[in-house]
């Protein structure tokens, strides 16, 4: 059993210093042909931290970071956090309207970004935002006219400037907000989840101990760093243990298999759809992934079976959690029986308490009974600029209402059953059906739109849109319309025509979504879909 690391640091900046002092020239990041040592990670992070005050960044200011999964994301995010700025990781799948909304909602003052990524011209967008007064400064990695400063200039500025970093770092407290991660919920607008420095570190230590992760490990991360699985899980695990991250800009099965094999990755951090994509790749062989020993098994028995049995990561373990619970609230152990790994979500992590209560009365239920999952311990202090959402989720007694249903079995392991919240989870990504409905309704020919999720063996859930367009639109027209305006994961997988007058409704007038799901399942089964 790996000993639990003893971490003195209470902030991310101090943690980088502490781990780099212990690991020195050991590998911190493998990215394509590059190897970044812990000493280099510390130096680049410090350069960013020294350079940002020259742009007016103060403690509590929001700094947006927009890169793929590459070392620059780490330098920028950890550098900003080191001087007390709140890091806002931007979603690289977002289009302009979504990025603008997030930047405005969070009150971002400075953005640090790649010039281009996945075909998007982010440098040009940030130059426009500067002109419009929506940003104070923009640091762009690439030659973009209108940017305040280039990435290399920021690093050089930080290297030349007076060393005020120690003083600025000393002002940062473990209870300060480190990240605001935006996640879709049951409302149309994403919620900005506040995560604290100390909570990130404590959960990183707990997850690493439960998964038996040690400094010699190499953690392959397929999930984007801007998601909870990256920023609130894999990154704190690496920072607290000194293990190396194996990164590539964006996921593809071919790129993943090459990186895992080349870098001899030992820990797997991918979602179920990524596992399936690798298994389905024409070049896949078990020898390519033979180095993988432990990691995340995935959500649900089907994905766990793929990871543990077909991919062959025998020590992979299940988990349950939300961004609001710092990524994971439970976890299994590599030595657990196979049945426990496939059928449960593991035991609560140290410092986390789980209660199962009646959804209506909040009465505590006995083991084995299905009820509402409430969490205590490491949970978000609230949502940014969303007091209503915070009041609904963060209960007055300190517990967090997950909106999920589950049970605690006889061995003390959680078994997740379903969600009370109206959220679709497709390919490991939470999608708000209300947000997709509103996107579809922007089309002038659409009369009404209702979006539901149905079971899908590849994605977990597929998104189905019922659209009344008076016959003016083909399904492909609706999909293309959404794709031009939003991230691709918000595009419905299937579009079915409907008549508003025939939409099933409950006695109170609300849409009977359960009946819509059943209708979608019937029509998908009979092939009348697009």
Coordinates of C-alpha atoms in Angstrom, one line a residue:
X1 CA 0.0 0.0 0.0
X2 CA 1.4 3.4 -1.0
X3 CA 1.9 5.7 2.0
X4 CA -0.3 8.8 2.0
X5 CA 1.9 11.8 1.2
X6 CA 2.4 14.5 3.9
X7 CA 1.7 17.8 2.3
X8 CA 2.4 21.1 4.2
X9 CA 1.2 23.4 1.4
X10 CA -2.3 24.9 1.6
X11 CA -2.2 26.7 -1.7
X12 CA -1.4 25.6 -5.2
X13 CA 1.5 28.0 -5.5
X14 CA 3.1 26.7 -2.4
X15 CA 2.4 23.1 -3.5
X16 CA 4.3 23.6 -6.8
X17 CA 7.3 24.8 -4.7
X18 CA 7.0 21.9 -2.3
X19 CA 6.7 19.2 -4.9
X20 CA 9.4 20.7 -7.1
X21 CA 11.8 20.9 -4.2
X22 CA 11.3 17.1 -3.6
X23 CA 11.2 16.0 -7.2
X24 CA 13.8 18.3 -8.8
X25 CA 14.6 17.2 -12.3
X26 CA 12.1 14.3 -12.3
X27 CA 9.5 14.4 -15.0
X28 CA 6.4 16.5 -14.3
X29 CA 4.8 16.5 -17.8
X30 CA 5.3 14.5 -21.0
X31 CA 3.8 16.3 -24.0
X32 CA 4.5 15.1 -27.5
X33 CA 8.3 15.3 -27.8
X34 CA 8.8 17.5 -24.7
X35 CA 9.6 16.5 -21.2
X36 CA 9.0 19.2 -18.6
X37 CA 10.8 18.6 -15.3
X38 CA 9.4 19.7 -11.9
X39 CA 12.1 22.3 -11.7
X40 CA 11.0 23.7 -15.1
X41 CA 7.4 23.6 -14.1
X42 CA 8.3 25.7 -11.0
X43 CA 10.4 28.2 -13.0
X44 CA 7.7 28.7 -15.7
X45 CA 4.9 29.0 -13.2
X46 CA 6.9 31.5 -11.2
X47 CA 7.6 33.5 -14.4
X48 CA 3.9 33.8 -15.1
X49 CA 3.2 34.7 -11.5
X50 CA 5.8 37.5 -11.6
X51 CA 4.6 38.8 -15.0
X52 CA 0.8 39.0 -14.2
X53 CA 1.1 41.8 -11.6
X54 CA 2.6 44.0 -14.4
X55 CA -0.8 43.6 -16.2
X56 CA -2.6 44.8 -13.1
X57 CA -3.6 41.4 -11.7
X58 CA -4.5 41.5 -8.1
X59 CA -5.6 38.9 -5.6
X60 CA -9.2 37.8 -6.4
X61 CA -9.1 38.9 -10.0
X62 CA -10.4 36.4 -12.5
X63 CA -7.9 35.2 -15.1
X64 CA -9.1 33.0 -18.0
X65 CA -6.9 30.3 -19.4
X66 CA -7.6 28.8 -22.8
X67 CA -5.2 26.1 -24.2
X68 CA -5.4 22.5 -25.1
X69 CA -3.9 19.9 -22.8
X70 CA -0.4 21.2 -22.9
X71 CA 2.2 22.5 -20.5
X72 CA 1.3 26.1 -21.1
X73 CA -2.1 25.5 -19.5
X74 CA -0.4 24.4 -16.4
X75 CA 2.1 27.3 -16.3
X76 CA -0.7 29.8 -16.9
X77 CA -3.2 28.4 -14.4
X78 CA -0.7 27.6 -11.6
X79 CA 1.1 30.9 -12.2
X80 CA -2.2 32.9 -11.8
X81 CA -3.2 30.9 -8.8
X82 CA 0.2 31.6 -7.2
X83 CA -0.5 35.3 -6.9
X84 CA -4.1 34.8 -5.7
X85 CA -5.9 35.2 -8.9
X86 CA -9.0 33.0 -9.5
X87 CA -8.4 30.8 -12.6
X88 CA -11.3 30.4 -15.0
X89 CA -10.4 27.5 -17.3
X90 CA -12.3 28.1 -20.6
X91 CA -13.8 25.3 -22.6
X92 CA -12.0 24.8 -25.9
X93 CA -15.2 23.3 -27.4
X94 CA -17.1 26.6 -26.8
X95 CA -17.9 29.0 -29.7
X96 CA -17.7 32.7 -29.5
X97 CA -21.1 33.3 -27.9
X98 CA -20.4 30.8 -25.1
X99 CA -17.0 32.2 -24.4
X100 CA -18.3 35.8 -24.3
X101 CA -21.0 34.7 -21.9
X102 CA -18.6 33.0 -19.6
X103 CA -16.1 35.8 -19.6
X104 CA -18.8 38.4 -18.9
X105 CA -20.5 36.3 -16.2
X106 CA -17.3 35.6 -14.4
X107 CA -15.9 39.1 -14.7
X108 CA -12.6 38.0 -16.3
X109 CA -10.1 40.8 -16.4
X110 CA -7.1 39.0 -18.1
X111 CA -7.1 36.2 -20.6
X112 CA -4.2 33.9 -21.4
X113 CA -4.8 31.9 -24.5
X114 CA -3.4 30.1 -27.5
X115 CA -3.8 32.1 -30.7
X116 CA -5.6 29.2 -32.5
X117 CA -6.8 25.8 -31.4
X118 CA -8.9 23.2 -33.2
X119 CA -9.7 25.6 -36.0
X120 CA -10.9 28.4 -33.7
X121 CA -9.1 31.8 -33.9
X122 CA -9.1 32.7 -30.2
X123 CA -6.5 35.4 -30.6
X124 CA -8.8 37.4 -32.8
X125 CA -11.7 37.0 -30.4
X126 CA -9.7 38.3 -27.5
X127 CA -8.4 41.2 -29.5
X128 CA -12.0 42.2 -30.2
X129 CA -12.9 41.8 -26.5
X130 CA -10.0 44.2 -25.7
X131 CA -11.3 46.8 -28.2
X132 CA -14.8 46.5 -26.7
X133 CA -13.5 47.0 -23.2
X134 CA -14.5 43.5 -22.0
X135 CA -11.0 42.6 -21.0
X136 CA -8.2 44.6 -19.4
X137 CA -5.4 42.5 -21.0
X138 CA -4.9 39.5 -23.2
X139 CA -1.8 37.3 -23.3
X140 CA -1.7 35.4 -26.6
X141 CA 0.7 32.5 -27.5
X142 CA 1.2 33.5 -31.1
X143 CA 1.4 36.6 -33.2
X144 CA -2.0 38.2 -32.9
X145 CA -2.4 42.0 -33.6
X146 CA -4.2 43.7 -30.8
X147 CA -3.0 41.4 -28.0
X148 CA -1.6 43.2 -24.9
X149 CA 1.5 41.0 -24.8
X150 CA 2.7 37.7 -26.2
X151 CA 3.3 34.5 -24.2
X152 CA 7.0 34.7 -24.6
X153 CA 7.0 38.3 -23.5
X154 CA 5.1 37.5 -20.4
X155 CA 7.6 34.8 -19.4
X156 CA 10.5 37.2 -20.2
X157 CA 8.8 40.0 -18.2
X158 CA 8.4 37.6 -15.3
X159 CA 12.0 36.6 -15.5
X160 CA 13.3 40.2 -15.5
X161 CA 11.0 41.6 -12.9
X162 CA 11.7 42.1 -9.3
X163 CA 10.9 39.0 -7.2
X164 CA 7.7 40.0 -5.5
X165 CA 6.4 36.5 -5.8
X166 CA 7.2 35.4 -2.3
X167 CA 5.2 38.3 -0.8
X168 CA 2.3 37.8 -3.2
X169 CA 2.2 34.0 -2.5
X170 CA 2.2 34.7 1.2
X171 CA -1.0 36.7 0.9
X172 CA -2.9 33.7 -0.7
X173 CA -4.9 31.6 1.8
X174 CA -6.0 28.0 1.5
X175 CA -9.7 29.1 1.8
X176 CA -9.3 31.4 -1.3
X177 CA -11.0 30.4 -4.5
X178 CA -8.5 28.8 -6.9
X179 CA -10.7 27.7 -9.8
X180 CA -14.1 28.5 -11.1
X181 CA -15.2 25.6 -13.3
X182 CA -18.3 26.0 -15.4
X183 CA -20.5 23.0 -15.6
X184 CA -24.0 22.4 -17.1
X185 CA -26.9 21.8 -14.8
X186 CA -30.6 21.7 -14.9
X187 CA -30.8 25.5 -15.7
X188 CA -30.2 26.9 -19.2
X189 CA -27.0 28.8 -18.0
X190 CA -23.9 26.9 -16.9
X191 CA -22.9 27.2 -13.2
X192 CA -19.6 28.5 -12.1
X193 CA -18.4 26.1 -9.4
X194 CA -16.0 27.7 -6.9
X195 CA -13.1 25.4 -5.8
X196 CA -10.7 26.3 -3.0
X197 CA -7.0 25.9 -2.8
X198 CA -7.0 23.7 0.3
X199 CA -9.9 21.6 -0.9
X200 CA -8.1 20.8 -4.2
X201 CA -5.0 19.8 -2.3
X202 CA -6.8 17.7 0.3
X203 CA -8.9 15.9 -2.3
X204 CA -5.8 15.3 -4.4
X205 CA -4.1 13.6 -1.5
X206 CA -7.2 11.5 -0.7
X207 CA -7.7 10.3 -4.3
X208 CA -4.1 9.5 -4.8
X209 CA -4.0 7.4 -1.6
X210 CA -7.2 5.5 -2.6
X211 CA -5.9 4.8 -6.1
X212 CA -2.3 3.9 -4.8
X213 CA -0.7 6.6 -7.0
X214 CA 3.0 7.2 -6.2
X215 CA 5.7 9.6 -7.5
X216 CA 7.0 7.1 -10.1
X217 CA 3.6 6.9 -11.8
X218 CA 2.8 8.4 -15.2
X219 CA -0.8 9.6 -15.4
X220 CA -2.3 9.6 -18.9
X221 CA -5.0 12.3 -19.0
X222 CA -7.4 12.1 -21.9
X223 CA -10.1 14.4 -20.4
X224 CA -9.6 18.2 -21.0
X225 CA -7.8 20.1 -18.2
X226 CA -10.7 22.6 -18.1
X227 CA -13.1 19.8 -16.8
X228 CA -13.3 18.6 -13.2
X229 CA -11.6 15.3 -14.1
X230 CA -8.6 17.3 -15.2
X231 CA -8.4 20.5 -13.1
X232 CA -9.9 19.1 -9.9
X233 CA -8.7 15.5 -10.0
X234 CA -5.8 14.4 -12.2
X235 CA -3.9 17.7 -11.7
X236 CA -4.1 17.8 -7.9
X237 CA -3.2 14.1 -7.8
X238 CA -0.1 14.8 -9.8
X239 CA 0.9 17.9 -7.8
X240 CA 0.5 16.2 -4.4
X241 CA 2.3 13.0 -5.3
X242 CA 4.9 14.2 -7.8
X243 CA 3.7 11.8 -10.5
X244 CA 4.1 12.9 -14.1
X245 CA 1.2 13.9 -16.4
X246 CA 1.1 12.4 -19.9
X247 CA -0.7 15.0 -22.1
X248 CA -1.7 15.7 -25.7
X249 CA -3.5 18.7 -27.0
X250 CA -6.9 17.0 -27.7
X251 CA -8.2 13.5 -27.7
X252 CA -8.0 11.0 -30.5
X253 CA -7.8 7.3 -30.1
X254 CA -4.7 7.1 -32.3
X255 CA -2.9 9.9 -30.3
X256 CA -3.9 8.4 -27.0
X257 CA -2.6 4.9 -27.8
X258 CA 0.7 6.4 -29.1
X259 CA 1.2 8.5 -26.0
X260 CA 0.3 5.7 -23.6
X261 CA 2.7 3.2 -25.3
X262 CA 5.5 5.7 -25.8
X263 CA 5.5 7.1 -22.3
X264 CA 4.7 3.8 -20.6
X265 CA 1.8 5.4 -18.7
X266 CA 0.8 3.6 -15.6
X267 CA -2.4 5.4 -14.6
X268 CA -5.5 5.8 -16.8
X269 CA -7.6 9.0 -16.7
X270 CA -10.1 8.7 -19.5
X271 CA -13.9 8.6 -19.9
X272 CA -15.9 5.6 -21.1
X273 CA -16.3 6.9 -24.6
X274 CA -12.5 7.3 -24.9
X275 CA -12.0 3.8 -23.8
X276 CA -14.4 2.5 -26.4
X277 CA -12.8 4.7 -29.1
X278 CA -9.4 3.1 -28.3
X279 CA -10.7 -0.4 -28.3
X280 CA -12.4 0.2 -31.6
X281 CA -9.4 1.7 -33.3
X282 CA -8.0 -0.5 -36.1
X283 CA -4.5 -0.5 -34.7
X284 CA -5.4 -1.3 -31.1
X285 CA -3.6 -4.1 -29.4
X286 CA -3.3 -4.9 -25.7
X287 CA 0.5 -4.5 -25.9
X288 CA 0.0 -0.8 -26.5
X289 CA -1.7 -0.3 -23.2
X290 CA 0.1 -3.0 -21.2
X291 CA 1.8 -0.5 -18.9
X292 CA -1.5 0.8 -17.5
X293 CA -2.0 -0.6 -14.0
X294 CA -4.5 1.7 -12.1
X295 CA -6.7 4.7 -12.7
X296 CA -10.3 5.6 -13.3
X297 CA -12.5 2.7 -14.4
X298 CA -15.4 4.8 -15.6
X299 CA -19.0 5.5 -14.8
X300 CA -21.4 2.6 -14.9
X301 CA -20.9 -1.1 -15.2
X302 CA -20.6 -1.1 -19.0
X303 CA -17.8 1.4 -19.1
X304 CA -16.0 -0.2 -16.1
X305 CA -16.1 -3.6 -17.8
X306 CA -14.5 -2.0 -20.9
X307 CA -11.7 -0.4 -18.9
X308 CA -11.0 -3.3 -16.5
X309 CA -11.6 -6.3 -18.7
X310 CA -11.2 -5.3 -22.3
X311 CA -8.6 -2.5 -22.0
X312 CA -6.9 -4.6 -19.3
X313 CA -6.5 -2.0 -16.6
X314 CA -7.0 -4.5 -13.8
X315 CA -6.3 -2.0 -11.0
X316 CA -8.7 0.7 -12.3
X317 CA -11.3 1.7 -9.8
X318 CA -14.8 3.2 -9.8
X319 CA -15.7 6.6 -8.4
X320 CA -18.7 8.9 -7.8
X321 CA -18.5 12.7 -7.7
X322 CA -19.4 16.0 -9.1
X323 CA -17.4 19.1 -10.0
X324 CA -19.0 20.5 -6.8
X325 CA -17.3 17.8 -4.7
X326 CA -13.8 18.4 -6.2
X327 CA -14.2 15.7 -8.8
X328 CA -14.5 12.6 -6.6
X329 CA -16.4 12.0 -3.4
X330 CA -15.9 8.2 -3.4
X331 CA -13.5 5.7 -4.8
X332 CA -12.7 2.1 -5.0
X333 CA -9.3 0.4 -4.2
X334 CA -7.2 -1.5 -6.8
X335 CA -7.4 -4.6 -4.7
X336 CA -11.2 -4.6 -4.4
X337 CA -13.1 -7.6 -5.8
X338 CA -14.1 -7.3 -9.4
X339 CA -17.8 -7.3 -8.6
X340 CA -17.4 -4.3 -6.3
X341 CA -15.5 -2.4 -9.0
X342 CA -18.2 -3.2 -11.6
X343 CA -21.3 -2.8 -9.5
X344 CA -20.5 0.0 -7.0
X345 CA -18.9 3.4 -6.9
X346 CA -16.6 2.8 -4.0
X347 CA -16.5 4.1 -0.4
X348 CA -16.5 7.8 0.7
X349 CA -13.0 9.4 0.6
X350 CA -11.5 10.5 3.9
X351 CA -13.1 13.7 5.0
X352 CA -16.3 13.1 3.0
X353 CA -19.6 11.9 4.5
X354 CA -22.5 10.5 2.5
X355 CA -26.1 10.2 3.7
X356 CA -29.0 8.7 1.8
X357 CA -32.3 10.4 2.6
X358 CA -35.9 10.5 1.5
X359 CA -36.1 13.1 -1.3
X360 CA -39.3 14.6 0.1
X361 CA -38.9 14.4 3.9
X362 CA -35.1 14.3 4.1
X363 CA -35.5 11.4 6.6
X364 CA -32.3 9.3 6.8
X365 CA -32.8 6.0 5.1
X366 CA -31.2 2.6 6.1
X367 CA -28.5 0.9 4.1
X368 CA -29.9 -0.7 1.0
X369 CA -32.7 1.8 0.4
X370 CA -32.5 4.1 -2.6
X371 CA -32.8 7.8 -1.8
X372 CA -31.3 11.2 -2.4
X373 CA -27.5 11.5 -2.1
X374 CA -26.3 14.2 0.3
X375 CA -22.6 15.0 0.7
X376 CA -20.7 16.6 3.6
X377 CA -17.1 17.6 3.8
X378 CA -15.2 18.9 0.8
X379 CA -17.9 20.6 -1.2
X380 CA -18.0 23.9 -3.1
X381 CA -18.7 27.0 -1.0
X382 CA -21.1 28.0 -3.8
X383 CA -21.6 29.0 -7.3
X384 CA -20.2 32.3 -8.7
X385 CA -22.8 35.0 -9.0
X386 CA -25.6 32.5 -8.5
X387 CA -27.1 32.8 -5.0
X388 CA -30.2 31.0 -6.0
X389 CA -28.4 27.9 -7.2
X390 CA -26.1 28.0 -4.2
X391 CA -29.0 28.2 -1.8
X392 CA -30.7 25.2 -3.4
X393 CA -27.6 23.0 -3.4
X394 CA -25.8 24.1 -0.3
X395 CA -28.2 23.3 2.5
X396 CA -28.3 25.3 5.7
X397 CA -26.9 22.4 7.7
X398 CA -23.8 22.2 5.6
X399 CA -24.8 19.3 3.5
X400 CA -24.8 19.4 -0.4
X401 CA -27.8 18.3 -2.3
X402 CA -26.4 16.3 -5.3
X403 CA -29.8 15.8 -7.0
X404 CA -28.8 12.2 -7.5
X405 CA -30.3 8.9 -6.3
X406 CA -28.4 6.1 -4.9
X407 CA -27.9 3.7 -1.9
X408 CA -25.2 2.5 0.5
X409 CA -24.7 -1.3 0.3
X410 CA -24.0 -3.6 3.2
X411 CA -20.2 -3.1 2.8
X412 CA -20.5 0.7 3.0
X413 CA -20.0 1.3 -0.8
X414 CA -22.1 3.8 -2.7
X415 CA -24.3 2.6 -5.6
X416 CA -25.4 5.4 -7.9
X417 CA -28.8 4.8 -9.5
X418 CA -30.0 7.8 -11.4
X419 CA -30.3 11.6 -11.4
X420 CA -33.2 13.7 -10.1
X421 CA -31.8 16.7 -12.0
X422 CA -32.8 17.1 -15.6
X423 CA -29.3 16.7 -17.0
X424 CA -28.1 14.6 -19.9
X425 CA -24.7 12.9 -19.5
X426 CA -23.4 12.0 -23.0
X427 CA -19.9 10.8 -23.5
X428 CA -19.0 11.8 -20.0
X429 CA -20.2 15.4 -20.6
X430 CA -23.1 17.1 -18.7
X431 CA -25.5 18.8 -21.1
X432 CA -28.4 21.0 -20.0
X433 CA -31.4 20.0 -22.1
X434 CA -33.0 23.5 -21.4
X435 CA -29.9 25.2 -22.9
X436 CA -30.2 23.0 -26.1
X437 CA -33.9 23.7 -26.3
X438 CA -33.2 27.4 -26.2
X439 CA -30.6 27.2 -28.9
X440 CA -33.0 25.3 -31.2
X441 CA -35.8 27.9 -30.5
X442 CA -33.6 30.7 -31.9
X443 CA -34.4 29.3 -35.3
X444 CA -37.2 31.4 -36.8
X445 CA -39.0 28.3 -38.2
X446 CA -39.0 26.4 -34.9
X447 CA -42.3 26.5 -33.0
X448 CA -41.2 24.4 -30.0
X449 CA -38.4 22.1 -28.9
X450 CA -38.0 19.5 -26.2
X451 CA -34.8 17.6 -25.5
X452 CA -34.4 14.4 -23.6
X453 CA -31.7 11.7 -23.1
X454 CA -32.0 8.1 -23.9
X455 CA -29.7 5.2 -23.2
X456 CA -26.9 4.7 -25.6
X457 CA -24.3 1.9 -25.4
X458 CA -21.5 4.2 -26.9
X459 CA -22.2 7.5 -25.3
X460 CA -24.0 6.5 -22.1
X461 CA -26.9 8.8 -23.1
X462 CA -27.9 10.1 -26.6
X463 CA -29.6 13.5 -26.9
X464 CA -32.9 13.5 -28.7
X465 CA -34.7 16.7 -29.7
X466 CA -38.4 16.7 -30.5
X467 CA -38.9 19.8 -32.8
X468 CA -42.1 21.3 -34.2
X469 CA -41.0 23.4 -37.2
X470 CA -44.3 23.2 -39.0
X471 CA -42.5 20.9 -41.5
X472 CA -40.1 23.7 -42.6
X473 CA -36.9 22.0 -41.4
X474 CA -35.2 18.7 -42.0
X475 CA -33.5 17.1 -38.9
X476 CA -30.1 17.9 -40.4
X477 CA -31.1 21.6 -40.6
X478 CA -31.7 21.7 -36.9
X479 CA -28.4 19.9 -36.1
X480 CA -26.4 22.3 -38.4
X481 CA -28.2 25.3 -36.8
X482 CA -27.1 24.3 -33.3
X483 CA -23.6 23.4 -34.4
X484 CA -23.0 26.9 -35.9
X485 CA -23.9 28.4 -32.5
X486 CA -22.6 26.2 -29.8
X487 CA -20.1 23.5 -28.9
X488 CA -20.5 20.3 -30.8
X489 CA -21.5 18.3 -27.7
X490 CA -24.7 20.3 -27.5
X491 CA -25.8 19.2 -31.0
X492 CA -28.7 16.7 -30.7
X493 CA -27.7 13.2 -31.9
X494 CA -31.2 12.6 -33.2
X495 CA -34.0 15.0 -34.2
X496 CA -37.6 13.9 -34.3
X497 CA -40.5 15.9 -35.7
X498 CA -43.4 16.5 -33.3
X499 CA -46.7 18.5 -33.1
X500 CA -46.8 20.9 -30.2
X501 CA -50.5 20.0 -29.6
X502 CA -49.5 16.3 -29.2
X503 CA -46.6 16.7 -26.7
X504 CA -47.5 14.7 -23.6
X505 CA -48.1 16.8 -20.5
X506 CA -48.7 16.2 -16.8
X507 CA -51.8 17.3 -15.0
X508 CA -50.1 20.6 -14.0
X509 CA -49.2 21.4 -17.6
X510 CA -45.5 20.4 -17.4
X511 CA -44.1 18.3 -20.2
X512 CA -44.1 14.6 -19.4
X513 CA -40.5 14.0 -20.2
X514 CA -40.6 10.4 -19.2
X515 CA -43.2 9.8 -21.9
X516 CA -41.0 11.7 -24.4
X517 CA -38.1 9.4 -23.5
X518 CA -40.3 6.3 -24.1
X519 CA -41.5 7.7 -27.4
X520 CA -37.9 8.5 -28.4
X521 CA -36.8 4.9 -27.5
X522 CA -39.6 3.5 -29.6
X523 CA -38.8 5.6 -32.7
X524 CA -35.1 5.0 -32.4
X525 CA -35.7 1.3 -32.2
X526 CA -37.8 1.4 -35.4
X527 CA -35.3 3.5 -37.3
X528 CA -37.4 6.5 -38.0
X529 CA -34.7 9.0 -36.9
X530 CA -31.9 11.2 -38.2

